[in-house]
Short mmCIF file of C-alpha atoms and ligand atoms in Angstrom, two decimals:
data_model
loop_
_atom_site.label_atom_id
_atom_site.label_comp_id
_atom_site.label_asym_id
_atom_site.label_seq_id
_atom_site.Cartn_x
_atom_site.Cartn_y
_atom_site.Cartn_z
CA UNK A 1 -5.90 34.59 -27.04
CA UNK A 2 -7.31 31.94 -24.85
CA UNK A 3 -11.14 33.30 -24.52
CA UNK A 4 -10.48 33.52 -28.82
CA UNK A 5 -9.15 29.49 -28.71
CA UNK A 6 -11.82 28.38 -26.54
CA UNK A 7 -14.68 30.47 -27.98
CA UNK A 8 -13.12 29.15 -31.42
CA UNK A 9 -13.24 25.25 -30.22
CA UNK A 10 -16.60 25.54 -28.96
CA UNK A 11 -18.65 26.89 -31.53
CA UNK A 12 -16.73 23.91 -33.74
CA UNK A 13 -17.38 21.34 -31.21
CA UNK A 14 -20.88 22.72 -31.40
CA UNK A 15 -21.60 22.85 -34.76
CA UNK A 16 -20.21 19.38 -35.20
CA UNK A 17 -21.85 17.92 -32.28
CA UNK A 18 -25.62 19.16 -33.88
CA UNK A 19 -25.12 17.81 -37.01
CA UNK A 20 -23.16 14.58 -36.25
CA UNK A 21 -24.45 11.11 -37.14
CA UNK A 22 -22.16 9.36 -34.71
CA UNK A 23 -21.48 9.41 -31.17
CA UNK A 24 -18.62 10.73 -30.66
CA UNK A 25 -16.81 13.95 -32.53
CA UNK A 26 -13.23 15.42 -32.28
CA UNK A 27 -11.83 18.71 -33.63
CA UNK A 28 -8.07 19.39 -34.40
CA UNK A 29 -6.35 22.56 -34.14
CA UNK A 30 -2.87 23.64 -34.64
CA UNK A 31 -1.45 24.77 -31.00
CA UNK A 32 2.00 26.21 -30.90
CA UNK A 33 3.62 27.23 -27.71
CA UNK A 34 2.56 24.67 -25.32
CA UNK A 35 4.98 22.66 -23.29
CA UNK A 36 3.68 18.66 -22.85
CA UNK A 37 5.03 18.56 -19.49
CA UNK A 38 3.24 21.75 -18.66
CA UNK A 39 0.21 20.39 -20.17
CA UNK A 40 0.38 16.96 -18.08
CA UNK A 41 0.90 18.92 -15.00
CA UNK A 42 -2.52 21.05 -15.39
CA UNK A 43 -4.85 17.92 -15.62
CA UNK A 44 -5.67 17.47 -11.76
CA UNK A 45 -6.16 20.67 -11.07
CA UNK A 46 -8.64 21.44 -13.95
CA UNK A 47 -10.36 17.62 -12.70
CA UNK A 48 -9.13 14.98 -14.79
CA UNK A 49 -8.61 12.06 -13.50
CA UNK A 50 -7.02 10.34 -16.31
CA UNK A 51 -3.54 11.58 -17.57
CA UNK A 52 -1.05 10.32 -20.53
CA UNK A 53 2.12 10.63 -21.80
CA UNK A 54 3.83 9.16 -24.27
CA UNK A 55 7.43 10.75 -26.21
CA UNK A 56 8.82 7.97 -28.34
CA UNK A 57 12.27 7.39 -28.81
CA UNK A 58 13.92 10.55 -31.16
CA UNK A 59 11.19 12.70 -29.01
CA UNK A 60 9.66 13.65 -32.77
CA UNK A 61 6.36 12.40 -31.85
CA UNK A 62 5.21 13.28 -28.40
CA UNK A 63 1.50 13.12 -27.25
CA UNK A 64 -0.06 14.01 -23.94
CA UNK A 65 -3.91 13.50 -22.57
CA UNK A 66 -5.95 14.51 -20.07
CA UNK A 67 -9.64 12.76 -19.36
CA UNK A 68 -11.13 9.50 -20.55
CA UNK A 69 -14.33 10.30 -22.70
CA UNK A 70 -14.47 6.48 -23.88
CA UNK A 71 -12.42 3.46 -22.65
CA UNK A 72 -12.14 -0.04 -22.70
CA UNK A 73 -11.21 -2.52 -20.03
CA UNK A 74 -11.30 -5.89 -19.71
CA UNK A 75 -10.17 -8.42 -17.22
CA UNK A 76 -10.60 -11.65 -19.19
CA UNK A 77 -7.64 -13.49 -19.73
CA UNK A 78 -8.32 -15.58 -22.51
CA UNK A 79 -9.89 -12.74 -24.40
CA UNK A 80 -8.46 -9.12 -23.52
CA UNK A 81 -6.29 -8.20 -26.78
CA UNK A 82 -10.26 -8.89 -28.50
CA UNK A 83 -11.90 -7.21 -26.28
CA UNK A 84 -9.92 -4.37 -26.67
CA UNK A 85 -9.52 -4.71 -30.50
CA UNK A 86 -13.05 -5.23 -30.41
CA UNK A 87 -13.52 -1.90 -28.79
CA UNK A 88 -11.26 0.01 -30.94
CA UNK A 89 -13.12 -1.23 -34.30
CA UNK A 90 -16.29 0.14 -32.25
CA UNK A 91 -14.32 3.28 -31.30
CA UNK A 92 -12.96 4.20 -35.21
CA UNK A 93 -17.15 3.57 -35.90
CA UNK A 94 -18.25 5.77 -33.84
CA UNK A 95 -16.17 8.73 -33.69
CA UNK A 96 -16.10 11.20 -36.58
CA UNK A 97 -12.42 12.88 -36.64
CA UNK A 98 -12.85 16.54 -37.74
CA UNK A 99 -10.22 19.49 -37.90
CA UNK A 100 -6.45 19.36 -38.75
CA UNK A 101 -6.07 15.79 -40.64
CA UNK A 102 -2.31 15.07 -39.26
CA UNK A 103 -3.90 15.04 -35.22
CA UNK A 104 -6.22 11.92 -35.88
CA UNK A 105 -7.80 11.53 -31.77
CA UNK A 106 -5.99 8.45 -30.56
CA UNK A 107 -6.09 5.38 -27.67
CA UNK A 108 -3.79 5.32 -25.18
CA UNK A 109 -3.35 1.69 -23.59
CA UNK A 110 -1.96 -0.74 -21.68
CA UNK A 111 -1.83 -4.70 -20.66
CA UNK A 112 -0.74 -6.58 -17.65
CA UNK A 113 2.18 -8.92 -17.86
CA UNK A 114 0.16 -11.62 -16.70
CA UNK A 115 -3.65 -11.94 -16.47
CA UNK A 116 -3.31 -15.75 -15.16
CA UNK A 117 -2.17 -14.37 -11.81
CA UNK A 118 -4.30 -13.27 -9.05
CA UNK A 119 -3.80 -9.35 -8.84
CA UNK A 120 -3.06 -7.81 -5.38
CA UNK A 121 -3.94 -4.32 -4.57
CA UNK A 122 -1.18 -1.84 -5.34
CA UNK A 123 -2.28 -1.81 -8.84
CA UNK A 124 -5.85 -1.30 -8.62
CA UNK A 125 -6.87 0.45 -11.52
CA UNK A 126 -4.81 -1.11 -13.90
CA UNK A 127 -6.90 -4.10 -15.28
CA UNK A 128 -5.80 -7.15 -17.93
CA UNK A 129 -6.43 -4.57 -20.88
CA UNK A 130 -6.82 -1.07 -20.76
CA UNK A 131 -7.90 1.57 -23.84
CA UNK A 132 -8.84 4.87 -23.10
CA UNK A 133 -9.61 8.12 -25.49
CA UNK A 134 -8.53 11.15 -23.72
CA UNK A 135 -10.78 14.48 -23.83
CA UNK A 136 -7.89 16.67 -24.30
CA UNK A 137 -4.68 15.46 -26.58
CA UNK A 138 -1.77 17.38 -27.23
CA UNK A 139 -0.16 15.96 -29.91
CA UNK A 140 3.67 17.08 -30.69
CA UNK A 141 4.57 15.89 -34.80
CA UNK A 142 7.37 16.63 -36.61
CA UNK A 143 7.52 19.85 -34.86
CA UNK A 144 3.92 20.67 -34.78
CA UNK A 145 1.59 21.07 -31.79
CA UNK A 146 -2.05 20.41 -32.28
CA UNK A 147 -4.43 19.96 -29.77
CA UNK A 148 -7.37 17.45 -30.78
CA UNK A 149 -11.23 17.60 -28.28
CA UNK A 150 -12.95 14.67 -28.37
CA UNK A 151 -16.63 15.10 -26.87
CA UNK A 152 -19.64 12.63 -26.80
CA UNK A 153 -21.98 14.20 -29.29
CA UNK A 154 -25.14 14.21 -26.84
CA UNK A 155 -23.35 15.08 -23.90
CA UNK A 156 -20.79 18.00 -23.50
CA UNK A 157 -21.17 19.88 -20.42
CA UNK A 158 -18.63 18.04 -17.68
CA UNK A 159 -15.84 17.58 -19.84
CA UNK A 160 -16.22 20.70 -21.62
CA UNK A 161 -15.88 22.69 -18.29
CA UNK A 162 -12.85 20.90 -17.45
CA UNK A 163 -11.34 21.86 -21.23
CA UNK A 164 -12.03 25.62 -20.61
CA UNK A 165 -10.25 25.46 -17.23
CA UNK A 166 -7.48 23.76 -19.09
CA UNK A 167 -7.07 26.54 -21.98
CA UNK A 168 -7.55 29.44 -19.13
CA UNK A 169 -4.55 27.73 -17.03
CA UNK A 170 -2.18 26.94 -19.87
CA UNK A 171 -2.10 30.60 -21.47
CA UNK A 172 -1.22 31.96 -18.14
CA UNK A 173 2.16 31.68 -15.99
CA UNK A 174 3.37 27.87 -15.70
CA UNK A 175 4.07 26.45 -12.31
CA UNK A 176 7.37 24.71 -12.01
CA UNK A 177 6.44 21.16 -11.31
CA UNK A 178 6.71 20.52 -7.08
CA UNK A 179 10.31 19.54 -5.50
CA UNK A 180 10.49 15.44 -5.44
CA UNK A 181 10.11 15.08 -1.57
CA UNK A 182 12.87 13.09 0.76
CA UNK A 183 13.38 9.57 0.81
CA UNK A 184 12.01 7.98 4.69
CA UNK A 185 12.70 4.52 3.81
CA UNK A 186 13.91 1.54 0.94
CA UNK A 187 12.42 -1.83 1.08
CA UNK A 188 13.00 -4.74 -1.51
CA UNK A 189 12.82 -8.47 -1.19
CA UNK A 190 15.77 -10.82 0.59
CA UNK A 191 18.86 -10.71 -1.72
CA UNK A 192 19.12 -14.04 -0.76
CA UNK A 193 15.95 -15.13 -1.56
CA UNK A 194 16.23 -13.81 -5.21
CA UNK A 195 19.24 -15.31 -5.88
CA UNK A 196 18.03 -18.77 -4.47
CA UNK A 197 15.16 -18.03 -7.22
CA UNK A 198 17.67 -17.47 -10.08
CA UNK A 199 19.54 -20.41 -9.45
CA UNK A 200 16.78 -22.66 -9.26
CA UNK A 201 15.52 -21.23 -12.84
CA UNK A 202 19.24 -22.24 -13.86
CA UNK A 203 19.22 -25.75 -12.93
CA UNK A 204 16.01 -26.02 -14.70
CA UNK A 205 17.22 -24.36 -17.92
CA UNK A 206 20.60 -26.47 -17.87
CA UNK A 207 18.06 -29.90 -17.00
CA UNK A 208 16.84 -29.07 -20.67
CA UNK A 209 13.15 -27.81 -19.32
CA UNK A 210 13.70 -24.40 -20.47
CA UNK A 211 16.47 -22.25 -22.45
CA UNK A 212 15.04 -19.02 -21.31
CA UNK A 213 13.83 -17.12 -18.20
CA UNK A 214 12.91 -13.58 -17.24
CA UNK A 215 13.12 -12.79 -13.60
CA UNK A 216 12.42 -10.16 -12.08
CA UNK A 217 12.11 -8.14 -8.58
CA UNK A 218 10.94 -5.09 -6.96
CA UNK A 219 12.04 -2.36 -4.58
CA UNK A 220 9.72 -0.12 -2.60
CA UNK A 221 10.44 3.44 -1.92
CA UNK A 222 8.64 5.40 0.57
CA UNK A 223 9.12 9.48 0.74
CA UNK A 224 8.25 12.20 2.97
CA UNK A 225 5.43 13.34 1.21
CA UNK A 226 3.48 12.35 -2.32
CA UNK A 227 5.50 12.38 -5.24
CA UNK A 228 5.13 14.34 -8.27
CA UNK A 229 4.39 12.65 -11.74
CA UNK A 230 5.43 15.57 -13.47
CA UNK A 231 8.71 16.64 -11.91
CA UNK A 232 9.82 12.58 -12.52
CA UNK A 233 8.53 13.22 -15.80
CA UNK A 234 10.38 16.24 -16.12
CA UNK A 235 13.03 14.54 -15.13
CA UNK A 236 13.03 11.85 -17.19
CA UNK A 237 12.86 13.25 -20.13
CA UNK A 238 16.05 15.27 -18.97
CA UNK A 239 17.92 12.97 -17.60
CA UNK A 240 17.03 9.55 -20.57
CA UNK A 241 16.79 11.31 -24.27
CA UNK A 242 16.66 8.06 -26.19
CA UNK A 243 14.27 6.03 -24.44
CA UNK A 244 10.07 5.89 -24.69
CA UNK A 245 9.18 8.28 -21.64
CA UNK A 246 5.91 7.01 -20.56
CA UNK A 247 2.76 8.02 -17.91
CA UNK A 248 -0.44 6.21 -17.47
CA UNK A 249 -2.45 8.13 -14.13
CA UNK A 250 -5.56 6.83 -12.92
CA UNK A 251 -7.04 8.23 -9.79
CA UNK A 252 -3.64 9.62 -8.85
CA UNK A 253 -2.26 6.14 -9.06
CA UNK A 254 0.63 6.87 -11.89
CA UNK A 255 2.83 4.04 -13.67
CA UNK A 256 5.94 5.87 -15.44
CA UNK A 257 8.90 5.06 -16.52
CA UNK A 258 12.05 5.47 -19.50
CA UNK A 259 12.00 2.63 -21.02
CA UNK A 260 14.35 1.79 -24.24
CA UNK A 261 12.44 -1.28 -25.84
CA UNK A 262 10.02 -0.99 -28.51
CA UNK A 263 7.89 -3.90 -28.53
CA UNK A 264 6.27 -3.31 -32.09
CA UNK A 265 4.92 -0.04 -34.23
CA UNK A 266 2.96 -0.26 -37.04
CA UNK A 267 2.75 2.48 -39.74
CA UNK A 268 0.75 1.20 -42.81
CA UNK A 269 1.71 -2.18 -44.14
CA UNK A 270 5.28 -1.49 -42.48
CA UNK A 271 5.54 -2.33 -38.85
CA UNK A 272 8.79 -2.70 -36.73
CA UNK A 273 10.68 -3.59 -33.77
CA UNK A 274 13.67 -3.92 -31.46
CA UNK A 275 15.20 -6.99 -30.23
CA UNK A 276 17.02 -5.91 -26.90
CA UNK A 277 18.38 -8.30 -24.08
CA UNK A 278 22.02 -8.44 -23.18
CA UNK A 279 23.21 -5.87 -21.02
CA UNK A 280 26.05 -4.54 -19.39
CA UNK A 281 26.61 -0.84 -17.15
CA UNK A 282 28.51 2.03 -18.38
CA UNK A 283 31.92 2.57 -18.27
CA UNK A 284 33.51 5.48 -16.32
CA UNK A 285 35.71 6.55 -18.89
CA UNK A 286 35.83 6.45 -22.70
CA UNK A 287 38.29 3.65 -22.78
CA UNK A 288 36.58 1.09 -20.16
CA UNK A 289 33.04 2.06 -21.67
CA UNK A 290 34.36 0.38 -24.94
CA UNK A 291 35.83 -2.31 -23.83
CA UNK A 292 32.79 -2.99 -21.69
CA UNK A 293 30.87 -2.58 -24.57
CA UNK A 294 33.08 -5.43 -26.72
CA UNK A 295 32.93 -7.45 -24.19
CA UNK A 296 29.47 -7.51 -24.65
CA UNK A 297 29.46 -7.75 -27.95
CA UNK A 298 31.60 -10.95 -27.73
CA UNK A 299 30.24 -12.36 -24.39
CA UNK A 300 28.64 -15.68 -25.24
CA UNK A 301 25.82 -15.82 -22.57
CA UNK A 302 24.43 -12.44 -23.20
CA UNK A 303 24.10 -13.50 -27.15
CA UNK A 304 22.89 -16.73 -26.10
CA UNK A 305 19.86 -13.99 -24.58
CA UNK A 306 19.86 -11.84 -27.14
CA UNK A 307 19.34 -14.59 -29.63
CA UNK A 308 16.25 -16.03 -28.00
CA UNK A 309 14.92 -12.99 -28.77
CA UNK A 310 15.72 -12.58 -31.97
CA UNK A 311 14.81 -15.72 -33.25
CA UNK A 312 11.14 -15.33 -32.33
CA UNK A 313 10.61 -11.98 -33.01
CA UNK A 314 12.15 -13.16 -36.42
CA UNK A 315 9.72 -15.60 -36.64
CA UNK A 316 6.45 -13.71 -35.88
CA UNK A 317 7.41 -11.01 -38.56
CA UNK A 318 7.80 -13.79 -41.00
CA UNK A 319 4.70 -15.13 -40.84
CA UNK A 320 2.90 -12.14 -41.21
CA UNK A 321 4.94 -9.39 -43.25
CA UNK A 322 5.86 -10.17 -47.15
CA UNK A 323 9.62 -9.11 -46.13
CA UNK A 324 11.80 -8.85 -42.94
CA UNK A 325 15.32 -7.07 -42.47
CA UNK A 326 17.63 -7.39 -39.85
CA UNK A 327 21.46 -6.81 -39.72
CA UNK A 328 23.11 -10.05 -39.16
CA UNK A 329 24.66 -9.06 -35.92
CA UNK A 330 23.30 -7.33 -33.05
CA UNK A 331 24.20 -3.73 -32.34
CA UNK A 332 25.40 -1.90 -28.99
CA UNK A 333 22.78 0.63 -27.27
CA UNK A 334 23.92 2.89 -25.07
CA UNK A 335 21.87 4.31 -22.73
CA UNK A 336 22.78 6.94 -19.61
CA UNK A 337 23.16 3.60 -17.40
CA UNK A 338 23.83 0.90 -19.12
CA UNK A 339 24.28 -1.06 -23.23
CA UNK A 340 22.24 -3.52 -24.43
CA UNK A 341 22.27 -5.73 -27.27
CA UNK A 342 20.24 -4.33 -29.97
CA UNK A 343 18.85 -5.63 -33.68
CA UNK A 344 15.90 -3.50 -35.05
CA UNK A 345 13.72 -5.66 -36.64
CA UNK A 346 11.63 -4.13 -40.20
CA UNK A 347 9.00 -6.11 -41.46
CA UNK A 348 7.18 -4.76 -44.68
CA UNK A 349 4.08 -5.94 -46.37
CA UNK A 350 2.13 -6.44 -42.67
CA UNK A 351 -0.84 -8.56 -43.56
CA UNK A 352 -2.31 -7.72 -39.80
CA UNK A 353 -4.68 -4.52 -39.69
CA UNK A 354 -4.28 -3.70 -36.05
CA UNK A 355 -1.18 -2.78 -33.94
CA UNK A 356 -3.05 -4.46 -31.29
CA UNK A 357 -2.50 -7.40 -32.89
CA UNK A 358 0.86 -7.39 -33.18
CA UNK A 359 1.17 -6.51 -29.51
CA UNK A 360 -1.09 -10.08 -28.67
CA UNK A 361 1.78 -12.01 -30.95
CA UNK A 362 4.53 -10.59 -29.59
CA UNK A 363 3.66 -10.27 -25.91
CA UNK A 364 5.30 -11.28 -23.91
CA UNK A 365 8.59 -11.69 -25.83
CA UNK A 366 11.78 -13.80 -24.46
CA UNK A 367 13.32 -10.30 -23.34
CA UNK A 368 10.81 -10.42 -20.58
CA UNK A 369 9.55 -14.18 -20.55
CA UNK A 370 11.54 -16.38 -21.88
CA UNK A 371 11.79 -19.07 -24.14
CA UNK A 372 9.80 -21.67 -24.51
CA UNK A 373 7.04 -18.78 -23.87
CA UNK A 374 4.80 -21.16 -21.60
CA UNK A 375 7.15 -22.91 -19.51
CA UNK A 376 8.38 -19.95 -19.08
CA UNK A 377 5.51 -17.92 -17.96
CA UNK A 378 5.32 -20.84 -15.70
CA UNK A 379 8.38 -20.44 -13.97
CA UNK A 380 8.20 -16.92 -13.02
CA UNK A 381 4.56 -17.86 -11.77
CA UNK A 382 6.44 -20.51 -9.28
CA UNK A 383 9.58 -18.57 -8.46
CA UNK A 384 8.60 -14.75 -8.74
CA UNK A 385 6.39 -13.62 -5.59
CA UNK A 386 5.98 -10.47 -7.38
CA UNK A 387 3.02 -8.90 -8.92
CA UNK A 388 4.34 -7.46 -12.41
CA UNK A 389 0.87 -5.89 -12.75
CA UNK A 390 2.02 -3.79 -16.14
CA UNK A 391 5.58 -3.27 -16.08
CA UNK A 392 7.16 -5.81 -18.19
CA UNK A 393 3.79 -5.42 -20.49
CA UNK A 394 2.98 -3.48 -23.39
CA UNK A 395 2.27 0.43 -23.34
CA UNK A 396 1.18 2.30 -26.24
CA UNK A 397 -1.11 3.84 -28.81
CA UNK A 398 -3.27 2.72 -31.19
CA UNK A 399 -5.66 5.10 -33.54
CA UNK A 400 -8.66 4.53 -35.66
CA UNK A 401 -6.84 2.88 -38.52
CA UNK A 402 -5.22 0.68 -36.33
CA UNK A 403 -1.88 2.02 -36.65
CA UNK A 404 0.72 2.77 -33.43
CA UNK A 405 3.57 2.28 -31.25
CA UNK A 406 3.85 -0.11 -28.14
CA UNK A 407 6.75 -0.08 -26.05
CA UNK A 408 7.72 -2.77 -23.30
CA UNK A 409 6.93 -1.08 -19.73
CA UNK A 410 10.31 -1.51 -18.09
CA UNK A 411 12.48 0.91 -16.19
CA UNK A 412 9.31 1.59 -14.82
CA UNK A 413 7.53 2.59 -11.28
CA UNK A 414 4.50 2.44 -9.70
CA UNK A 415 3.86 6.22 -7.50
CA UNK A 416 1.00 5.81 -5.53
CA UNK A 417 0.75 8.73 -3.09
CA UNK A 418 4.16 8.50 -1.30
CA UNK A 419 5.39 5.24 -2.17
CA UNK A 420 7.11 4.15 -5.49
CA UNK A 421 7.54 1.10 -6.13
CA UNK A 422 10.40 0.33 -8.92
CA UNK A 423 10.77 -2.72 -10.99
CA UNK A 424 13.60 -4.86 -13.28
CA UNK A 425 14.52 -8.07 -14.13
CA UNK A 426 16.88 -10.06 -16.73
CA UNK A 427 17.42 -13.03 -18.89
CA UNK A 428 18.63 -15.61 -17.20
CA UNK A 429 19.66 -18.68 -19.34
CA UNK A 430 22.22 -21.74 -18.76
CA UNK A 431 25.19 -19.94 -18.55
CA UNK A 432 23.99 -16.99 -16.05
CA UNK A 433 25.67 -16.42 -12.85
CA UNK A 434 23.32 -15.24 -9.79
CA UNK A 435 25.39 -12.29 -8.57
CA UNK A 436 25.81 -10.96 -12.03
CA UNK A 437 22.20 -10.83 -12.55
CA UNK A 438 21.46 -9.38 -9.24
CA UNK A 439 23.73 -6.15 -10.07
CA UNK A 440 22.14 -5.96 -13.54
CA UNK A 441 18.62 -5.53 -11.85
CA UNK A 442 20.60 -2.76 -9.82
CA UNK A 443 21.79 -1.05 -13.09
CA UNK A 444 18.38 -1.24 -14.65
CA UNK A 445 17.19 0.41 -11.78
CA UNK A 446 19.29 3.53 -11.92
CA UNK A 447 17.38 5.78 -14.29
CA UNK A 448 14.05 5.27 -11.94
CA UNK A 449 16.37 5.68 -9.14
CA UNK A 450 18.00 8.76 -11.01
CA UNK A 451 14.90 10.27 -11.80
CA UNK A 452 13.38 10.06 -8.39
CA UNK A 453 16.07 11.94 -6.98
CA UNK A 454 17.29 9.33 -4.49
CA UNK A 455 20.45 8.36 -6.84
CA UNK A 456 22.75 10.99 -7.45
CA UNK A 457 24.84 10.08 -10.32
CA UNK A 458 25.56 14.02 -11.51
C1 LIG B 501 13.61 -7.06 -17.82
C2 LIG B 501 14.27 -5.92 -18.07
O1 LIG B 501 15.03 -5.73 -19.18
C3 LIG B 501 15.12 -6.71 -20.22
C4 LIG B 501 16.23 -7.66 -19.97
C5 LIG B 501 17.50 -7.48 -20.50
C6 LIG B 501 18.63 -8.40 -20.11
O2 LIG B 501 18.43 -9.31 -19.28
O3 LIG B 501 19.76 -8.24 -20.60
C7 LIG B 501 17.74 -6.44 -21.38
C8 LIG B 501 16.73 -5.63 -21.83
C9 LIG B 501 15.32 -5.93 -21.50
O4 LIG B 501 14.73 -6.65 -22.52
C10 LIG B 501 14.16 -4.76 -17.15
O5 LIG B 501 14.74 -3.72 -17.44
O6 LIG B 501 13.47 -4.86 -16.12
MG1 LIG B 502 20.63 -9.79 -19.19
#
């Protein structure tokens, strides 16, 4: 069945490539039977050095890619959501879609939190702005599989090869993904020192110089040998059902991570999004998990957060959709670890053409800044020794028509070889207390934690 597939794909690929006017042609081909994890897992061995993996938040649409046959980067500040728009309008020019018509090829992306600050080292390869067009998507739609090729039209042999090893591997016997290897040591910055940070941020906020900050910190994990992205993946997607389950691999260098906040997706003239900030863990039991959860409904400094939030993401929809819903009050989320706050945001009408666009309004909202945006972005430059590189940042897709989904990077790590390194912050505003906010970054941690085998919470 393979030899049929890849004979099949070739002679299409072929016959497109000869006759194309444009760069760049894709093919589209209905694919049943193919697990995404199992697909992920085959990319280094068959030499891609680019992998993908996005499953948004029901785990209806799922899509996984191997290879980079075009991409985008830029490291200008002032100018990377146009550069990268700029590249995707380029992009939907030159590529010429072909095949099934419900597997358009796609970009998979990503943006630092912060392209002000100097970047250090440990997240090399992961510029200001990042799109890249994998050679080999699997894409998983209302419960169809279809695999799309994308191949530059004058040019096929490298990536080709690499797609025939692929087919040949995945119709044989799948390898489990490796055992996640044992933890050798757990480093993270000075409690002390944090909590000195957060409560200078909170005399500032109640001086009146800001309502709103996002601060964050980092722990660094070091294990016996390298780490897997596709057993965490695996495990993710086990262990954290309703959150985005996310991958972005460069050179072995692999940010991942569970996270629960949308940041903005755009479907026609209807784009949405999630307000979330106020938190709170889990209860043990039924009974003290709901009365957690009204607390939180009712605590006054977590809506104070929440609020911040929703005000602006209020505001941005308004001024560029013809009509915005939201309930009046904000919703629990419940999550394996912990419940957040939650109003989904619908805006219809969406003047804007681009998803990318969107994510350059929205970024970075008061869930992971604070409010006002500047100041803000300012005091986590003075108080945060941390390099956010992306986590905190948007993550996404975008496709030719400028339509996608974009998450927030959080409950995220960094694997590089045999170190992780995990990330979380929270809101603090006037009313915050510095303990409080230290154990929510421990919370937010857990499904990272959980998934990297070093928390066992059954
Ligand atoms: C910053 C993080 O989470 C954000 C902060 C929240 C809060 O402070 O209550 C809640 C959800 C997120 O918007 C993180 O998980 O690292
Ligand atoms: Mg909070």
């Amino acid at each position: 069945m393979a030899i049929g597939f890849r004979h099949h794909l070739q002679q299409q690929l072929h016959r497109l490539a000869v006759n194309a006017a444009r760069p760049f042609v894709s093919w589209a081909e209905p694919w049943e039977g193919v697990d995404p994890v199992s697909f992920f897992m085959q990319g280094p061995s068959c030499g891609f050095r680019e992998r993908f993996f996005w499953a948004d938040r029901t785990g209806g649409t799922i899509l996984v890619g191997l290879g980079s046959v075009y991409a985008i980067e830029t490291e200008k500040a002032d100018s990377r959501f146009d550069d990268v728009e700029a590249g995707r309008r380029r992009w939907e020019k030159e590529m010429e879609p072909y095949g099934a018509v419900d597997a358009p090829p796609l970009l998979f992306g990503g943006f630092s939190f912060d392209p002000y600050r100097p970047g250090t080292d440990i997240w090399r390869g992961f510029p200001a702005g990042k799109l890249v067009a994998p050679a080999a998507l699997l894409a998983v739609r209302n419960g169809k599989t279809t695999l799309t090729v994308t191949m530059p039209t004058h040019q096929q042999g490298r990536d080709w090869e690499r797609i025939g090893r692929l087919l040949e591997r995945i119709s044989g016997p799948m390898a489990a993904p490796k055992q996640l290897p044992r933890l050798v040591s757990d480093e993270e910055e000075e409690k002390e020192r944090w909590l000195a940070a957060v409560h200078k941020a909170i005399t500032s906020i109640r001086a009146g110089e800001l309502d709103k900050v996002v601060l964050a910190r980092a722990r660094r994990l070091a294990f016996a040998k390298t780490v897997d992205a596709a057993a965490v993946l695996q495990r993710l997607r086990e262990q954290q059902p309703f959150a985005y389950i996310f991958a972005f691999e460069q050179d072995g260098r692999c940010f991942i991570g569970a996270s629960p906040e949308q940041l903005v997706q755009k479907e026609g003239k209807t784009c949405r999004s999630v307000c979330l900030a106020g938190s709170v863990r889990r209860g043990a039991a039924m009974e003290e998990d709901e009365r957690l959860g009204a607390w939180l409904q009712a605590d006054r400094k977590n809506n104070e957060e929440h609020q911040f939030v929703v005000q602006m993401i209020g505001r941005l929809f308004s001024s560029v959709c013809e009509t915005v819903e939201m309930p009046p009050a904000p919703q629990l989320l419940k999550l394996p670890h912990i419940q957040h706050l939650c109003t989904p945001v619908v805006g219809r009408g969406c003047r804007e053409r681009s998803v990318l666009r969107l994510v350059e309004m929205m970024h970075p909202t008061p869930a992971l800044g604070g409010t006002p945006r500047d100041r803000a972005l300012e005091v986590i430059r003075a108080l945060e020794p941390l390099d956010r590189g992306w986590y905190a940042a948007p993550i996404g897709w975008v496709d030719g028509d400028g339509n996608g989904e974009w998450a927030v990077a959080i409950r995220s790590a960094l694997l590089a070889g045999k170190e992780a390194m995990l990330f979380a912050g929270c809101g603090i505003v006037a009313d915050s207390d510095p303990d409080s906010e230290y154990e929510e970054t421990n919370v937010k941690m857990a499904p990272m934690l959980s998934a990297l085998g070093v928390m066992n919470d059954g």
